[in-house]
């Protein structure tokens, strides 16, 4: 499938890695529907990206919300042949805190948004993707889910976050194998340290310290580097059932 025919849904598309992905898709003359929970930021982003973008407010933890949003995306685009799941949270909390234990509800929040949310959007999207026309290689669509290097290198305080991202990695190969019969590829990207709104909230000294652990290039990743990789995955038919670390050789 050529990039100019991209008809994409990007969750978490109003900021950070999701927005960079939307920008890259539009650069390639594709169209995108942004799913995000932040209505003000979503509308602002959509306005800045122009006529090839649409915005739908979505709570990815609500199955009915997701189902309705996918239906709306199909109405806007005609069909969906590219799904990029970027929506997520990055909680940092020790199970055995100084003053209190992490609650089960706090653990479940990360699982529900990061893992169940990604599954829920995949579930709703594949129901439409299976009816797409195939390209010259028998492909109907591509799904890219966003994990994190924490899925393999989780640090202290990342039990919930790492578990949620490891779940995304774990469901990739079964889905890639299941969807192979209908010509849909599934790939997961595990970013390292990137310039995102969350990272920008850290003190400059903390950012400098984090960068020092990255072998090369010795800097934070740029969101456009994530977006370009995601679009390459769309273009490269042999990438399937694969976890790609995008981290400058960082091992925490």
Short mmCIF file of C-alpha atoms in Angstrom, two decimals, residues 27-242:
data_model
loop_
_atom_site.label_atom_id
_atom_site.label_comp_id
_atom_site.label_asym_id
_atom_site.label_seq_id
_atom_site.Cartn_x
_atom_site.Cartn_y
_atom_site.Cartn_z
CA UNK A 27 3.17 14.78 4.98
CA UNK A 28 2.76 11.62 2.92
CA UNK A 29 -0.68 12.78 1.74
CA UNK A 30 -2.52 10.35 3.99
CA UNK A 31 -5.60 11.11 6.05
CA UNK A 32 -5.92 10.66 9.79
CA UNK A 33 -8.56 10.57 12.50
CA UNK A 34 -7.18 11.60 15.88
CA UNK A 35 -8.54 9.76 18.92
CA UNK A 36 -7.82 11.57 22.18
CA UNK A 37 -9.50 12.15 25.54
CA UNK A 38 -8.48 15.83 25.63
CA UNK A 39 -11.13 17.62 23.57
CA UNK A 40 -9.50 21.08 23.64
CA UNK A 41 -6.07 19.81 22.63
CA UNK A 42 -7.59 17.44 20.08
CA UNK A 43 -9.52 20.20 18.33
CA UNK A 44 -6.47 22.50 18.41
CA UNK A 45 -4.24 19.82 16.91
CA UNK A 46 -6.79 18.99 14.24
CA UNK A 47 -7.07 22.66 13.30
CA UNK A 48 -3.29 22.96 13.00
CA UNK A 49 -2.94 19.79 10.92
CA UNK A 50 -5.55 20.89 8.40
CA UNK A 51 -8.22 19.31 6.23
CA UNK A 52 -6.64 15.85 6.10
CA UNK A 53 -7.28 15.37 9.81
CA UNK A 54 -10.39 14.78 11.92
CA UNK A 55 -10.82 14.60 15.68
CA UNK A 56 -12.95 12.29 17.81
CA UNK A 57 -12.97 12.49 21.61
CA UNK A 58 -12.52 8.97 22.95
CA UNK A 59 -12.09 7.24 26.29
CA UNK A 60 -10.14 4.13 25.26
CA UNK A 61 -11.20 2.34 28.45
CA UNK A 62 -14.84 2.43 27.31
CA UNK A 63 -15.70 -0.28 24.80
CA UNK A 64 -18.84 1.51 23.65
CA UNK A 65 -16.91 4.77 23.27
CA UNK A 66 -14.29 3.05 21.14
CA UNK A 67 -16.86 1.23 19.00
CA UNK A 68 -18.68 4.49 18.28
CA UNK A 69 -15.42 6.33 17.54
CA UNK A 70 -14.30 3.68 15.04
CA UNK A 71 -17.67 3.90 13.30
CA UNK A 72 -17.24 7.67 13.08
CA UNK A 73 -13.70 7.26 11.72
CA UNK A 74 -14.98 4.94 9.00
CA UNK A 75 -17.61 7.52 8.09
CA UNK A 76 -14.92 10.20 7.81
CA UNK A 77 -12.33 8.13 5.94
CA UNK A 78 -14.39 5.58 4.04
CA UNK A 79 -12.25 2.80 5.52
CA UNK A 80 -9.34 2.32 7.94
CA UNK A 81 -6.13 0.69 6.71
CA UNK A 82 -3.74 1.91 9.42
CA UNK A 83 -4.13 1.94 13.21
CA UNK A 84 -1.48 3.42 15.49
CA UNK A 85 -2.11 3.09 19.23
CA UNK A 86 -0.19 5.78 21.14
CA UNK A 87 -2.68 6.60 23.91
CA UNK A 88 -1.33 5.84 27.34
CA UNK A 89 -0.16 6.97 30.76
CA UNK A 90 3.20 6.56 32.47
CA UNK A 91 2.63 6.26 36.22
CA UNK A 92 5.62 6.00 38.53
CA UNK A 93 4.86 4.58 41.95
CA UNK A 94 6.49 1.99 44.17
CA UNK A 95 4.32 -0.87 45.36
CA UNK A 96 5.82 -0.48 48.83
CA UNK A 97 5.72 3.29 49.18
CA UNK A 98 7.22 5.27 52.02
CA UNK A 99 3.81 6.03 53.52
CA UNK A 100 1.38 3.69 51.75
CA UNK A 101 1.02 0.69 49.48
CA UNK A 102 0.11 1.05 45.84
CA UNK A 103 -3.56 0.17 45.52
CA UNK A 104 -4.96 -2.41 43.14
CA UNK A 105 -7.01 0.38 41.57
CA UNK A 106 -3.83 2.33 40.78
CA UNK A 107 -2.28 -0.74 39.18
CA UNK A 108 -5.44 -1.45 37.20
CA UNK A 109 -5.60 2.10 35.85
CA UNK A 110 -2.35 1.61 33.92
CA UNK A 111 -3.49 -1.79 32.67
CA UNK A 112 -6.89 -0.45 31.60
CA UNK A 113 -5.60 2.57 29.69
CA UNK A 114 -2.39 1.19 28.20
CA UNK A 115 -3.16 -2.48 27.57
CA UNK A 116 -6.93 -2.90 27.53
CA UNK A 117 -7.28 0.41 25.69
CA UNK A 118 -4.93 -0.76 22.93
CA UNK A 119 -6.75 -4.08 22.70
CA UNK A 120 -10.15 -2.40 22.58
CA UNK A 121 -9.21 -0.15 19.66
CA UNK A 122 -7.61 -3.09 17.83
CA UNK A 123 -10.79 -5.08 18.39
CA UNK A 124 -13.08 -2.43 16.95
CA UNK A 125 -10.76 -1.56 14.05
CA UNK A 126 -10.09 -5.11 12.85
CA UNK A 127 -13.82 -5.68 12.46
CA UNK A 128 -13.74 -3.08 9.66
CA UNK A 129 -10.24 -3.80 8.36
CA UNK A 130 -11.16 -7.37 7.45
CA UNK A 131 -13.48 -6.01 4.75
CA UNK A 132 -10.88 -3.76 3.07
CA UNK A 133 -9.79 -4.53 -0.46
CA UNK A 134 -6.37 -6.17 -0.65
CA UNK A 135 -3.34 -4.52 -2.25
CA UNK A 136 -1.05 -6.22 -4.76
CA UNK A 137 0.55 -8.26 -1.95
CA UNK A 138 -2.69 -9.37 -0.33
CA UNK A 139 -2.53 -6.81 2.46
CA UNK A 140 -5.58 -5.10 3.91
CA UNK A 141 -4.23 -3.06 6.82
CA UNK A 142 -1.47 -2.48 9.36
CA UNK A 143 -1.65 -2.12 13.15
CA UNK A 144 1.17 -0.55 15.18
CA UNK A 145 0.95 -0.63 18.97
CA UNK A 146 3.21 1.42 21.22
CA UNK A 147 4.92 -0.32 24.12
CA UNK A 148 8.05 0.94 25.89
CA UNK A 149 11.53 -0.28 26.71
CA UNK A 150 10.09 -0.60 30.23
CA UNK A 151 8.35 -3.75 28.96
CA UNK A 152 11.79 -5.40 29.05
CA UNK A 153 13.80 -3.06 31.30
CA UNK A 154 11.31 -1.89 33.91
CA UNK A 155 12.73 0.22 36.72
CA UNK A 156 11.79 0.64 40.38
CA UNK A 157 8.39 2.31 40.55
CA UNK A 158 7.31 1.02 37.14
CA UNK A 159 5.54 -2.19 38.13
CA UNK A 160 2.16 -1.08 36.75
CA UNK A 161 3.58 0.71 33.71
CA UNK A 162 5.98 -2.10 32.79
CA UNK A 163 3.27 -4.74 33.19
CA UNK A 164 0.90 -2.81 30.93
CA UNK A 165 3.53 -2.37 28.23
CA UNK A 166 4.72 -5.98 28.51
CA UNK A 167 1.11 -7.00 27.87
CA UNK A 168 1.12 -5.01 24.64
CA UNK A 169 4.26 -6.86 23.55
CA UNK A 170 2.74 -10.18 24.60
CA UNK A 171 -0.42 -9.83 22.53
CA UNK A 172 1.43 -8.79 19.38
CA UNK A 173 2.52 -12.16 17.99
CA UNK A 174 -0.80 -13.96 18.63
CA UNK A 175 -2.63 -11.12 16.85
CA UNK A 176 -0.13 -11.03 13.98
CA UNK A 177 -0.59 -14.76 13.47
CA UNK A 178 -4.37 -14.60 13.77
CA UNK A 179 -4.74 -11.66 11.38
CA UNK A 180 -2.35 -13.10 8.80
CA UNK A 181 -5.22 -14.98 7.18
CA UNK A 182 -6.92 -11.68 6.34
CA UNK A 183 -3.79 -9.78 5.35
CA UNK A 184 -3.34 -7.51 8.38
CA UNK A 185 0.10 -6.99 9.92
CA UNK A 186 0.75 -6.20 13.61
CA UNK A 187 3.98 -4.59 14.83
CA UNK A 188 4.97 -3.09 18.19
CA UNK A 189 7.36 -0.19 18.74
CA UNK A 190 9.09 0.18 22.12
CA UNK A 191 10.38 3.76 22.43
CA UNK A 192 13.12 4.73 24.84
CA UNK A 193 13.49 8.28 26.15
CA UNK A 194 11.73 10.80 23.90
CA UNK A 195 10.92 14.51 23.90
CA UNK A 196 7.30 14.30 25.00
CA UNK A 197 5.10 16.55 27.17
CA UNK A 198 5.71 14.19 30.09
CA UNK A 199 9.49 14.40 29.70
CA UNK A 200 9.40 18.19 29.36
CA UNK A 201 7.97 18.46 32.88
CA UNK A 202 11.20 17.08 34.38
CA UNK A 203 13.94 19.41 35.68
CA UNK A 204 16.73 20.10 33.17
CA UNK A 205 19.24 18.31 35.42
CA UNK A 206 17.11 15.17 35.41
CA UNK A 207 16.84 15.23 31.61
CA UNK A 208 20.62 15.69 31.28
CA UNK A 209 21.19 12.73 33.59
CA UNK A 210 18.80 10.53 31.61
CA UNK A 211 20.47 11.47 28.32
CA UNK A 212 23.86 10.47 29.71
CA UNK A 213 22.72 6.83 29.83
CA UNK A 214 21.91 6.70 26.10
CA UNK A 215 24.92 5.26 24.18
CA UNK A 216 24.26 6.99 20.84
CA UNK A 217 22.90 9.39 19.84
CA UNK A 218 23.37 10.92 23.28
CA UNK A 219 20.09 12.81 23.34
CA UNK A 220 16.38 12.27 23.74
CA UNK A 221 14.57 10.85 20.75
CA UNK A 222 12.59 13.28 18.63
CA UNK A 223 8.89 12.56 18.10
CA UNK A 224 9.33 12.82 14.32
CA UNK A 225 11.79 9.89 14.49
CA UNK A 226 9.02 7.80 15.98
CA UNK A 227 6.55 9.00 13.35
CA UNK A 228 8.92 8.18 10.49
CA UNK A 229 9.51 4.68 11.84
CA UNK A 230 5.77 4.07 12.13
CA UNK A 231 5.25 5.13 8.51
CA UNK A 232 8.13 2.90 7.41
CA UNK A 233 6.40 -0.02 9.11
CA UNK A 234 3.33 0.75 7.02
CA UNK A 235 5.42 0.71 3.84
CA UNK A 236 7.48 -2.41 4.60
CA UNK A 237 5.37 -5.54 4.10
CA UNK A 238 7.93 -7.88 5.71
CA UNK A 239 7.66 -6.22 9.11
CA UNK A 240 5.12 -8.33 10.98
CA UNK A 241 4.92 -9.80 14.47
CA UNK A 242 8.01 -7.80 15.40
#
